[in-house]
Structure formats: C-alpha cells, structure tokens
XYZ file of C-alpha atoms in Angstrom:
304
model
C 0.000 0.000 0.000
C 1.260 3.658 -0.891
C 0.952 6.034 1.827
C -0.445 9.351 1.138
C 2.356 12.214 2.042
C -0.292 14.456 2.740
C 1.269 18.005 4.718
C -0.635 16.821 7.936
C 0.747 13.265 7.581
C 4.506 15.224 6.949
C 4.006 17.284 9.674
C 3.014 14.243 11.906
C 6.061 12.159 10.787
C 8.536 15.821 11.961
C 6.497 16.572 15.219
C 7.509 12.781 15.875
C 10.732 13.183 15.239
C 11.172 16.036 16.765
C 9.880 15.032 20.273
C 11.554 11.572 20.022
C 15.272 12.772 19.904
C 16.501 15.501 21.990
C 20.099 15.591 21.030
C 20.547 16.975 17.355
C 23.721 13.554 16.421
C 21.080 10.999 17.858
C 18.467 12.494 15.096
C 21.349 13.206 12.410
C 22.095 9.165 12.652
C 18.209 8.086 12.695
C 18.099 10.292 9.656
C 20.657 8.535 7.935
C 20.060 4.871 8.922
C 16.732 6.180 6.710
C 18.522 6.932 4.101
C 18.385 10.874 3.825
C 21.801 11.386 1.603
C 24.963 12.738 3.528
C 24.591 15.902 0.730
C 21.329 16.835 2.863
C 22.970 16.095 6.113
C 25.486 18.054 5.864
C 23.599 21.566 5.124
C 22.641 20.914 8.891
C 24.476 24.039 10.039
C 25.291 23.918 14.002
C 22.951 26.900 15.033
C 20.444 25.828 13.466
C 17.606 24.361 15.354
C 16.116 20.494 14.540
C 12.544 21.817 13.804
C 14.340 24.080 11.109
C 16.495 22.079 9.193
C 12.970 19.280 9.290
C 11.109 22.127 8.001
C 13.452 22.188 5.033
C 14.393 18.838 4.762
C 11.073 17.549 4.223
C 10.208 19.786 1.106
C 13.438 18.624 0.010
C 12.515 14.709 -0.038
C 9.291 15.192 -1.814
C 10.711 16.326 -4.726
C 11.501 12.894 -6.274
C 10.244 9.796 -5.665
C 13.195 8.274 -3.970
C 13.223 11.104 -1.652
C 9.678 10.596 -1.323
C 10.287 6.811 -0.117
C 12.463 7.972 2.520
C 9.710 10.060 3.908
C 8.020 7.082 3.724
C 10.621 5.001 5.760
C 11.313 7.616 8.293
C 7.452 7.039 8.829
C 7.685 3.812 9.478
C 10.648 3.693 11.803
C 9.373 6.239 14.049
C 5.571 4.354 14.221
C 8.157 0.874 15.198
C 9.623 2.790 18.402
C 8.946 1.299 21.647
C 11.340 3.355 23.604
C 13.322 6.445 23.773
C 16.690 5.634 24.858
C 17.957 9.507 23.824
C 14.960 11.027 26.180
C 16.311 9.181 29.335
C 18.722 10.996 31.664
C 17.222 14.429 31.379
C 15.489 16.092 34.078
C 12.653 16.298 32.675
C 12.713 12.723 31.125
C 9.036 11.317 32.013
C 7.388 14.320 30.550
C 10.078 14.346 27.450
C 8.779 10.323 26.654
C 5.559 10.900 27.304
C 5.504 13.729 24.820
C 6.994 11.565 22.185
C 4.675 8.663 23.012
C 1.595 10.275 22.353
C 3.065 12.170 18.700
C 3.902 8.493 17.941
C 0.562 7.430 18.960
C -1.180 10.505 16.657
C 1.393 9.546 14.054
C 0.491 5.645 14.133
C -3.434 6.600 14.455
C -3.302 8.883 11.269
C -1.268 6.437 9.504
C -4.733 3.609 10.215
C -6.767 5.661 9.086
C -5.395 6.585 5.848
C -4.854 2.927 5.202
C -8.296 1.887 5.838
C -9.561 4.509 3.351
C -7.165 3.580 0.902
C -7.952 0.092 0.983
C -11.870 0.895 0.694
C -10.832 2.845 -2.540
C -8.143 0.967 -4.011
C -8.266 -2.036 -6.087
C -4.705 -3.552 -7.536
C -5.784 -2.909 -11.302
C -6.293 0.852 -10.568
C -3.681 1.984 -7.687
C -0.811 3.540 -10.304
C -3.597 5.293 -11.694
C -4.584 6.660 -8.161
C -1.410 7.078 -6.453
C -0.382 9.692 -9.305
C -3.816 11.440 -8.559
C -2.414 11.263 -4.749
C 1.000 13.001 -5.669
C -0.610 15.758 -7.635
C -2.922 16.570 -5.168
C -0.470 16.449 -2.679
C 1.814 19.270 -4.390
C -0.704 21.579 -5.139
C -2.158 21.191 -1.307
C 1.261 22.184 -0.926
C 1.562 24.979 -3.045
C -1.836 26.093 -2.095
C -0.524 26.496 1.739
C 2.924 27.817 0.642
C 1.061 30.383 -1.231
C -1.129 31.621 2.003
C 2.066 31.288 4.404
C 3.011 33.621 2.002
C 0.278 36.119 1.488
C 0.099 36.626 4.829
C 3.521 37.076 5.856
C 2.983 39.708 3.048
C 0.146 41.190 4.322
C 1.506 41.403 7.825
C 3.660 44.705 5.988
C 0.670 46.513 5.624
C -0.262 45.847 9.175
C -2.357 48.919 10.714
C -2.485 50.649 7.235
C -5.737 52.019 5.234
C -7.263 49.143 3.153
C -5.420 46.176 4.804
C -8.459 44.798 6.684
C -10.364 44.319 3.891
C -7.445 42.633 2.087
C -7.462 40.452 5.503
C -11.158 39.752 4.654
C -10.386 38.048 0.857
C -7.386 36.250 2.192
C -9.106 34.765 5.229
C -11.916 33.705 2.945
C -9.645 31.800 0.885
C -8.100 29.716 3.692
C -11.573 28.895 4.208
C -12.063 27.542 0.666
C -8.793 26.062 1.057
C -10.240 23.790 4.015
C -13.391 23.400 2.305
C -15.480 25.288 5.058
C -18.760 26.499 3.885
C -18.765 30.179 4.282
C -20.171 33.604 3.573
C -18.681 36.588 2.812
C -18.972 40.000 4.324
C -22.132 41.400 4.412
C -24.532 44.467 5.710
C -27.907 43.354 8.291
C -29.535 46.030 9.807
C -27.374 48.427 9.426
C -24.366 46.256 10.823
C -21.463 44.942 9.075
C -20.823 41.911 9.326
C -17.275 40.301 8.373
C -19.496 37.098 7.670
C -19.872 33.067 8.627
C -18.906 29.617 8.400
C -20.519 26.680 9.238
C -18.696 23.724 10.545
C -20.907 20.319 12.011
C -24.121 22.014 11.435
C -22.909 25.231 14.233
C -22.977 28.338 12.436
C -20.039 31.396 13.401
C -20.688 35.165 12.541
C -16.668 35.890 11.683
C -15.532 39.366 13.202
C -11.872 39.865 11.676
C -9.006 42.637 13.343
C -5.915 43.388 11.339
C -4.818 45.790 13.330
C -2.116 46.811 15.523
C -3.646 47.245 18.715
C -5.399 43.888 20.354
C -8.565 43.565 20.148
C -9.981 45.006 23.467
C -13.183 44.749 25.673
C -15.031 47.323 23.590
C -14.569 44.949 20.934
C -15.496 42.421 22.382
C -18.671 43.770 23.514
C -19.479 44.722 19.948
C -18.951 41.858 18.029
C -21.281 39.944 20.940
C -24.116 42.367 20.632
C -24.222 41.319 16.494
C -24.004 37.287 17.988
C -26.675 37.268 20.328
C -29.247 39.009 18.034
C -29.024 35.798 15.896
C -30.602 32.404 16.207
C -29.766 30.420 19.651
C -26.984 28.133 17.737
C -25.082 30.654 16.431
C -21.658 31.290 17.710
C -18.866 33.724 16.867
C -15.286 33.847 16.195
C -13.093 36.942 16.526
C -9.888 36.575 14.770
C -7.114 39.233 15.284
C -4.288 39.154 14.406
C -2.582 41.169 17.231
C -4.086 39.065 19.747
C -6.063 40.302 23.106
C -5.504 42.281 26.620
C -6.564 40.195 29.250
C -9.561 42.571 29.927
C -10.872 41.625 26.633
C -10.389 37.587 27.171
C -12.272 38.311 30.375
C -15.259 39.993 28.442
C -15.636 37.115 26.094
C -15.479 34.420 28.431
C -17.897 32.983 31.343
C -20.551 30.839 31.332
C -21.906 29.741 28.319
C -19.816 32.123 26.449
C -21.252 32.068 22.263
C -17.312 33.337 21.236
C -14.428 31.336 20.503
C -10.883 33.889 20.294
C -8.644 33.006 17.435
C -5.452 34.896 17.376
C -1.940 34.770 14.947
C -1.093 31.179 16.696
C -4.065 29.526 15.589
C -4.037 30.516 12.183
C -0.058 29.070 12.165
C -1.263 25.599 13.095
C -3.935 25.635 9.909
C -1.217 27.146 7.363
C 1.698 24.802 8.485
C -0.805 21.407 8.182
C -0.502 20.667 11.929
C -4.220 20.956 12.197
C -7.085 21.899 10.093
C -8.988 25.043 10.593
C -12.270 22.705 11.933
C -10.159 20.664 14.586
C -8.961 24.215 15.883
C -12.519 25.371 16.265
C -13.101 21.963 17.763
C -10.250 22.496 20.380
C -11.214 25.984 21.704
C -15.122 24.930 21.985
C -14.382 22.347 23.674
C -12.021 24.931 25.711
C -14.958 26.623 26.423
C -16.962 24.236 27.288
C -15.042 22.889 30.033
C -13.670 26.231 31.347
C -15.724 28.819 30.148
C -12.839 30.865 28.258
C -13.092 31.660 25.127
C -9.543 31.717 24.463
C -6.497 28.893 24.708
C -3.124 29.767 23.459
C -2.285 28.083 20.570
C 0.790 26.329 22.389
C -1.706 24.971 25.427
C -3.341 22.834 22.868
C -0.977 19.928 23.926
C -2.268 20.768 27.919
C-alpha cells in the first residue's frame, strides 16, 4: 500500500521526530540509517535548530520519488519505536517520553486511518492510476498552503495601514475555501457589518476579523457579541485578530456559556503549516470553552 504524504501526515512524521530525539547527532544518525543522503545532512548548520532544518528537509525529499520513499521510511521507523533511549537521563525525562509517546501514537493513528480509506478505494488494477492522482494533489495542497504562508507574511507589511483589513477579509476567505469550510462573505444586516460566517458540524459562526495593531480590546469584544446574540440560539462567533487580546478583553468574552471562541496569529499558524485543520482548531477551543468557560487557549496549550 502507498501512503499518502499528505502536509498533515509530513508534519506528523517531523512533530515525531522532533519530540523523540533531543540531542541533534542521535536524530542526524536516525536520519541517515533512513537513508536521507549525507549531501542533505550536511547543510545541517550547528545553530540551526532540529525543527528548522525538518522544516526544510522535508520539502526537500518530496521532490523525487526516492526522496519521497524515505519520507516514507522515516514514517515507518518512528511508528516501530517502543522506547526512547535519547529522552532518558534528562530532568525532565518522564514528561520528554511521554511527549513523544503520544506524537507516535497521533502519528500511528493517522497512519490507520489513511490505510483503511485507501484500501476501501483501491483495487490492484487501478492503484498507479490513483497514487499519481495522490502526488498531484499532494503538491498543489502544498503549493496552495505555501502560497497563504506567504500572502500573509505579506500582508503582515501593511499591518495597521488604510485598506489592509479588507485585504485580511479576501485572504481569510480563501483559507476557508482552502479547508473546504462552507462560508459567507462580508455582508450588511440592519445596518451592521458583518465580516461574515462559516458553518462547521451544522454550528454556524458570525466571523468578526481585526488586522490591526492594537489587540482587540473589551469594547470589541462587547461589539462583536451584541451582532451574535441578536441571531438564532446556535449561532456562535469567532473573533480573529491578528494582534491578539488584553486580558480585559479575554475576560469579556469568556464565562458561562460564552457564544465566542478567540482566534489569534497562533491559531491561524497551526492551519497554514498542516498541523491541524482550521475545523479541529474550532473543535479544540469549543471544547475549551466548554469545560472552562474561556473563550480563548493559546495556541501552544493545545498539547495541555
């Protein structure tokens, strides 16, 4: 069976490797008993960190088919680990194993998945046929996220300039069709603008969108809940800016039975680097919210 080397599975098979090695020779020498050549090994420079020379590695290997089979067996050598001998002897060893125990675990369960669906779709006659469909949907999912890392990061110039919010707006809406989320665009309701919706597992989420210096702060907040709570009782909202919150804001939009979910810079990062999908981030901070009753969780407490 050929795997799929889709950029979540990728970024399952580095978050794997990352956690399960601490010291940068013990990864540099699973890398190579994989077969990654010694001409990619040795552009390793010494200051520069694991997760960056994986972030460029990766790209690297899927550009032929042999590279791409590495990929492949890195995969499979990390989902065979049992133990972390290079984790022991740290301080902080239990937590260190743990942590690479379960992103072996999410690795291995991803990895069942896929082949389950592969084998429902499959059959031997028609699989070369397939597996090049797989490949070219694979680059241009890559492309596709390569080219809203980048519009973005080019956006983020124009940061608290005339015009910039609304370019926010179109870009926004294309991650959205990008993740296949249903959605609507901005629109005017009695007399208030609205930056519009999406609908993910039948809940419905008026979209308020900030692309603006400043964080968003409790007048905002109050705002954007006044436009959520004049809708039907399912509806939700999510407030995405980019510059984050104050704490008095956070404050404003949580408590009991909060409708708002707080997105911030962090949680857009996880969506455009493949770590998780847009929906499984809303998931995350609803449930959040449901347990706590805040609507926001840092994008690096996800893990907590």
């Amino acid at each position: 069976m050929q795997i799929r080397l889709t950029p979540h599975f990728t970024q399952l098979i580095s978050d794997a490797a990352l956690k399960s090695f601490w010291r940068k020779p013990a990864l540099r020498s699973f890398l190579q008993q994989c077969g990654v050549s010694e001409s990619l090994l040795a552009t390793w420079h010494g200051d520069e960190t694991k997760r960056d020379f994986l972030s460029r590695l990766f790209p690297k290997l899927h550009e032929s088919d042999a590279g791409q089979q590495v990929v492949v067996k890195i995969a499979y050598y990390l989902m065979e680990q049992t133990t972390f001998p290079d984790l022991k002897g740290w301080e902080d060893s239990s937590n260190m194993i743990q942590d690479a125990y379960t992103a072996v675990e999410r690795l291995k369960a991803f990895y069942r998945e896929q082949k389950e669906q592969i084998e429902k779709e499959i059959s031997q006659e028609e699989s070369q046929k397939l597996l090049r469909e797989y490949q070219k949907k694979i680059a241009e999912s890559q492309q596709s996220l390569e080219k809203l890392n980048e519009g973005l990061n080019n956006l983020s110039k124009e940061l608290g300039t005339q015009g910039a919010g609304y370019k926010f707006q179109d870009w926004f809406y294309d991650l959205m069709r990008f993740c296949e989320i249903i959605h609507r665009k901005p629109y005017v309701q009695d007399g208030r603008q609205i930056d519009g919706s999406i609908t993910v597992k039948d809940t419905t989420y008026l979209v308020e969108l900030k692309f603006t210096r400043p964080q968003a702060g409790a007048p905002d907040i109050d705002i954007f809940r006044g436009k959520v709570e004049t809708k039907a009782d399912n509806t939700m909202g999510i407030m995405v800016s980019i510059s984050g919150y104050s704490s008095v804001a956070i404050n404003a939009a949580s408590g009991n039975k909060t409708p708002l979910l707080l997105f911030d810079h962090g949680h857009l990062y996880l969506c455009l680097t493949g770590i998780m999908s847009f929906g499984d981030v809303i998931d995350r901070l609803k449930r959040n919210a449901s347990q706590t009753g805040r609507a926001y969780l840092n994008a690096s407490e996800f893990g907590s």
